[in-house]
PDB file of C-alpha atoms in Angstrom:
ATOM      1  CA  UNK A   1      53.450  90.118 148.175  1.00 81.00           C
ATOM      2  CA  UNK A   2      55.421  88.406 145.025  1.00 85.00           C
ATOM      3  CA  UNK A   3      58.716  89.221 143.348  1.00 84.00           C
ATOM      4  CA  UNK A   4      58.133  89.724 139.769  1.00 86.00           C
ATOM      5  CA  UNK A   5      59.764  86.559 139.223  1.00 87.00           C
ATOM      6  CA  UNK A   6      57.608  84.966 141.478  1.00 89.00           C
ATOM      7  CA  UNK A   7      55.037  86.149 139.653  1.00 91.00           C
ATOM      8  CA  UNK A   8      56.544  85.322 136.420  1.00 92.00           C
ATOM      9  CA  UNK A   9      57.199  81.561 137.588  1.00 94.00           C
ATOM     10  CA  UNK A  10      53.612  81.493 138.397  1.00 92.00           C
ATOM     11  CA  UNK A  11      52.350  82.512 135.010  1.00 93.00           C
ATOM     12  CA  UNK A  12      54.846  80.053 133.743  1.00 94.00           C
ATOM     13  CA  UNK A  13      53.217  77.420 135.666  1.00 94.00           C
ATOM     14  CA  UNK A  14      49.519  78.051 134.155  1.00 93.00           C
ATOM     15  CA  UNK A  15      50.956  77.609 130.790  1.00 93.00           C
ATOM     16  CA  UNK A  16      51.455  74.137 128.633  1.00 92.00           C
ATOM     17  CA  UNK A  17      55.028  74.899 127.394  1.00 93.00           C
ATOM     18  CA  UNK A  18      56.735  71.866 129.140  1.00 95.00           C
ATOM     19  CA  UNK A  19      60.155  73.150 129.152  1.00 96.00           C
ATOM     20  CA  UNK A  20      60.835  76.611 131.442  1.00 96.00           C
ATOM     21  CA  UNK A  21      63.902  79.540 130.571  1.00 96.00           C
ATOM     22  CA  UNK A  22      64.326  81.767 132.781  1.00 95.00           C
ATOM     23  CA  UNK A  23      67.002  84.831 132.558  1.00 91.00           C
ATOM     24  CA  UNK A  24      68.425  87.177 134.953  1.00 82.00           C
ATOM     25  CA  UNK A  25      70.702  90.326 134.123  1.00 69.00           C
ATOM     26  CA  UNK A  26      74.412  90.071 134.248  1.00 64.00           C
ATOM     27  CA  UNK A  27      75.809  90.378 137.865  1.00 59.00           C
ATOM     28  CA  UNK A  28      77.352  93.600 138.905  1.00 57.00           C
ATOM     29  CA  UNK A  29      78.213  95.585 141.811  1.00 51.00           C
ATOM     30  CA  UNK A  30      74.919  96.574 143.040  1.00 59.00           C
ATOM     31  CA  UNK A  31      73.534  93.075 142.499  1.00 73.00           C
ATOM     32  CA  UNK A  32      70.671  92.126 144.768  1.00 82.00           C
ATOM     33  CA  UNK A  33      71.706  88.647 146.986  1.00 86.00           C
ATOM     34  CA  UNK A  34      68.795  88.520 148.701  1.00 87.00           C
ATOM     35  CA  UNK A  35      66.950  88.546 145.031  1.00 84.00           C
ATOM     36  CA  UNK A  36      68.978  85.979 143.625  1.00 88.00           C
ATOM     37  CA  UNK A  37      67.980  83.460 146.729  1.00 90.00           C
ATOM     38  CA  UNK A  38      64.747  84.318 145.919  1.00 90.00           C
ATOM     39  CA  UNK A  39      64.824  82.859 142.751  1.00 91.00           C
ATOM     40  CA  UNK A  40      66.512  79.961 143.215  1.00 94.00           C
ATOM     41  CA  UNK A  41      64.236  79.654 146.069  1.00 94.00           C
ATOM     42  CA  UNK A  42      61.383  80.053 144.344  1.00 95.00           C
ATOM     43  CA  UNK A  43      62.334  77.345 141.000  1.00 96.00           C
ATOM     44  CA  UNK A  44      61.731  74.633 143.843  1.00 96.00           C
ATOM     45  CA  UNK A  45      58.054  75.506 143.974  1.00 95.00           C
ATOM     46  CA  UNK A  46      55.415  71.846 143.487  1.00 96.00           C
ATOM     47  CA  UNK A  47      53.619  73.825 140.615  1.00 96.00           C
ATOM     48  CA  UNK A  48      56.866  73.588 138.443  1.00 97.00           C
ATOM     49  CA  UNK A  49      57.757  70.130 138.849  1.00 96.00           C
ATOM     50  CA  UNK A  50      55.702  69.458 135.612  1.00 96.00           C
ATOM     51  CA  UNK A  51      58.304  71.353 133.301  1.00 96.00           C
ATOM     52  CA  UNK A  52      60.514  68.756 132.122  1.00 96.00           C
ATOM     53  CA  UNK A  53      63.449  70.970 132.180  1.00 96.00           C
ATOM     54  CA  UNK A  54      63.916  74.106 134.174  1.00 97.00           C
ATOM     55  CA  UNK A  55      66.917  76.235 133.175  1.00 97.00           C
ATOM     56  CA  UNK A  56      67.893  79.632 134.590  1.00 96.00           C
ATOM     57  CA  UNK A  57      70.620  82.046 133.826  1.00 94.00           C
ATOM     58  CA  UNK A  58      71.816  84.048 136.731  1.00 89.00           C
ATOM     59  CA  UNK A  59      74.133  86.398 135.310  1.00 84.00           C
ATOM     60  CA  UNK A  60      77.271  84.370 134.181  1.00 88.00           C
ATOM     61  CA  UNK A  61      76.198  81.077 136.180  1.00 93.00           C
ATOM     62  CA  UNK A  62      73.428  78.607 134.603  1.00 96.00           C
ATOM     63  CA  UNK A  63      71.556  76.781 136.952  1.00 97.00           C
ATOM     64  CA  UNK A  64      69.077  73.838 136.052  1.00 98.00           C
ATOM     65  CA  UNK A  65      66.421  72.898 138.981  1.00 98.00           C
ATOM     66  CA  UNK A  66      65.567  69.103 139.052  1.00 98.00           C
ATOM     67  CA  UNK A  67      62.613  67.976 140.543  1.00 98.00           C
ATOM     68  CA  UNK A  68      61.332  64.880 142.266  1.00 98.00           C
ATOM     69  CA  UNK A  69      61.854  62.234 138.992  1.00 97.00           C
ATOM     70  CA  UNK A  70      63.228  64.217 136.556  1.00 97.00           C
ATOM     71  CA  UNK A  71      66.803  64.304 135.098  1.00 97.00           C
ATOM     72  CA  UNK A  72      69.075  66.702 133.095  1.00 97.00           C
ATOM     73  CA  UNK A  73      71.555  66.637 131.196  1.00 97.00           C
ATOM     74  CA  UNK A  74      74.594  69.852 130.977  1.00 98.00           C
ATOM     75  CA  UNK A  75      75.682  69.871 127.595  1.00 96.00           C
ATOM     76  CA  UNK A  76      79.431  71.149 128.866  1.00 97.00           C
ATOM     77  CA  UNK A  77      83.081  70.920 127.140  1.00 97.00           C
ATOM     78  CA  UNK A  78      84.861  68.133 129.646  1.00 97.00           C
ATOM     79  CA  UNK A  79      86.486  69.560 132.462  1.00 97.00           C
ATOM     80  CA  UNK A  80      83.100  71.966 133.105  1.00 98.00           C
ATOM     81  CA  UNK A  81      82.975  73.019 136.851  1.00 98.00           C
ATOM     82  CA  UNK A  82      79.377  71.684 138.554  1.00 98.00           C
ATOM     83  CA  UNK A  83      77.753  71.728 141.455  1.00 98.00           C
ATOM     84  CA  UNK A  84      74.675  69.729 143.052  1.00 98.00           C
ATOM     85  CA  UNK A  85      73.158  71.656 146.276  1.00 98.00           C
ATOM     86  CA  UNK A  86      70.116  70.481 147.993  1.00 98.00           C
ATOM     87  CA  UNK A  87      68.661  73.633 148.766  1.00 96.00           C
ATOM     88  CA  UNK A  88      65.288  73.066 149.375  1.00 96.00           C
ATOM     89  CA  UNK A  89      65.939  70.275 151.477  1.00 96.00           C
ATOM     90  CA  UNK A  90      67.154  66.499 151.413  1.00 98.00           C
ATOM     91  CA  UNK A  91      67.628  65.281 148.276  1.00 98.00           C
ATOM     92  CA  UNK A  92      67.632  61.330 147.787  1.00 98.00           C
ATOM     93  CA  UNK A  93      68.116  59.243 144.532  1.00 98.00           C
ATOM     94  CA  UNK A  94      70.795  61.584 143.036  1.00 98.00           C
ATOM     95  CA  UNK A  95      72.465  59.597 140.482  1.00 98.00           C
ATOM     96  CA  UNK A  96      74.943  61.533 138.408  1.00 98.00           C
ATOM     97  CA  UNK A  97      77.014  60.161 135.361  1.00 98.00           C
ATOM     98  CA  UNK A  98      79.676  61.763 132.860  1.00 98.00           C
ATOM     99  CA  UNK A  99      81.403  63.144 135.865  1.00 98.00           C
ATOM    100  CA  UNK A 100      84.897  62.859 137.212  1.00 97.00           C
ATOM    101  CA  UNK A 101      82.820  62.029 140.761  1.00 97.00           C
ATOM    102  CA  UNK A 102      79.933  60.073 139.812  1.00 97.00           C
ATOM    103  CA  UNK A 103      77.235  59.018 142.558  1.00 97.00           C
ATOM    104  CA  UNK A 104      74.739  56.523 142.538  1.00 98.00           C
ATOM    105  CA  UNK A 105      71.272  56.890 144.499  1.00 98.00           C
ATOM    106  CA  UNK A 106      73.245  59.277 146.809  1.00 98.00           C
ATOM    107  CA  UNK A 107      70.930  61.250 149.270  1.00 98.00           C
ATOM    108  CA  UNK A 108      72.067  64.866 149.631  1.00 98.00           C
ATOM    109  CA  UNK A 109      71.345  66.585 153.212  1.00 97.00           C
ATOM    110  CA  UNK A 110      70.415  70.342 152.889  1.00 95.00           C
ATOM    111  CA  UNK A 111      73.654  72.325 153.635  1.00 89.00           C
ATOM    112  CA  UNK A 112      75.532  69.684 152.337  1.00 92.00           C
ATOM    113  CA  UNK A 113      78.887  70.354 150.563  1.00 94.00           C
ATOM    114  CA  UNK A 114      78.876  67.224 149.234  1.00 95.00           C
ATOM    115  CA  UNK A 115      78.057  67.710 146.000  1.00 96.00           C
ATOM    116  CA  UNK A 116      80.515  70.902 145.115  1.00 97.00           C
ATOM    117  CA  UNK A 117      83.126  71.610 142.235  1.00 97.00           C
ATOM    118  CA  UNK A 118      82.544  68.535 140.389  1.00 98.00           C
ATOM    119  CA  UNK A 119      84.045  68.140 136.911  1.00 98.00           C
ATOM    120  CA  UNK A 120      82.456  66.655 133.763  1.00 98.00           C
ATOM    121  CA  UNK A 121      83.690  64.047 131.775  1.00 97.00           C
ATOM    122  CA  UNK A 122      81.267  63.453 128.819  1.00 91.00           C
ATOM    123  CA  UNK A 123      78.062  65.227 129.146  1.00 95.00           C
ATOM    124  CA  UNK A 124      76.686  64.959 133.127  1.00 98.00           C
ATOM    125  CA  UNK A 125      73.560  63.074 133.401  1.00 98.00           C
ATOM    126  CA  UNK A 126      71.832  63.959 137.203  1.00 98.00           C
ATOM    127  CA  UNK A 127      68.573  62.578 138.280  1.00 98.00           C
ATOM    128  CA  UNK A 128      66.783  62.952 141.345  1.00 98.00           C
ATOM    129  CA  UNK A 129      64.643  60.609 142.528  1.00 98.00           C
ATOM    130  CA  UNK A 130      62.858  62.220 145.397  1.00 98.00           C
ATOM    131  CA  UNK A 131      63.449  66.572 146.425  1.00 98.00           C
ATOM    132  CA  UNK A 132      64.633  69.511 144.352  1.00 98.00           C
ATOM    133  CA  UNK A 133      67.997  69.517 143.213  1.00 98.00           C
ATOM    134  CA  UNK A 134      69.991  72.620 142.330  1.00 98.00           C
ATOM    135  CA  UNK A 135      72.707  72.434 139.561  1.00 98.00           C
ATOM    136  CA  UNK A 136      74.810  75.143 139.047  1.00 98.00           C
ATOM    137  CA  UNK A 137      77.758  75.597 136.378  1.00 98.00           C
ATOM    138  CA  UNK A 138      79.445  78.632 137.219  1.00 94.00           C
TER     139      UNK A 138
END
């Protein structure tokens, strides 16, 4: 009833490492979008909001989940390409700094576009004060 990721991400949770790396194959032709949701999906689960840094690698893209009070930081060359997407749902508090568009206690709807192709400019800092927010660098 579980993906093996799922069930990976669940083993993950039991454990007392406090910081979570997850990696996917490279993308390719026969690539599986309904398996990559799934994932990114599934990093919003409560039972990993106690990881102080979640950080998956989807093929080429790396995507850090942030949950309800926690931060990250993308150590990125200037000019990096980001993006914020609330996809599990609003996300309010975002603060993000070291950007070319910075925000400050912004609220993200989900299905927002608001937070798309940002640049950096330093090393982003994004918090989230209350949801899951998904970062991706592409």
């Amino acid at each position: 009833d579980s993906t093996d990721t799922a069930l990976a991400l669940n083993s993950a949770a039991a454990s007392e490492c406090s910081d979570l790396l997850v990696l996917s194959g490279e993308a390719g032709i026969d690539d599986r979008l309904d398996h990559r949701l799934a994932v990114l999906g599934a990093l919003g689960h409560p039972s990993l909001a106690r990881f102080d840094t979640i950080t998956t690698y989807l093929g080429y893209a790396m995507v850090r989940t942030v949950h309800a009070g926690r931060s990250c930081v993308l150590e990125v060359p200037d000019g990096t390409l980001f993006s914020l997407l609330a996809l599990h749902g609003m996300c309010s508090g975002v603060t993000v700094t070291g950007a070319r568009w910075e925000l400050e206690a912004a609220t993200l709807e989900a299905g927002s576009t608001r937070g798309i192709s940002n640049l950096a400019a330093g090393e982003p800092w994004i918090t989230c004060g209350d949801g899951v927010l998904t970062v991706v660098v592409p």
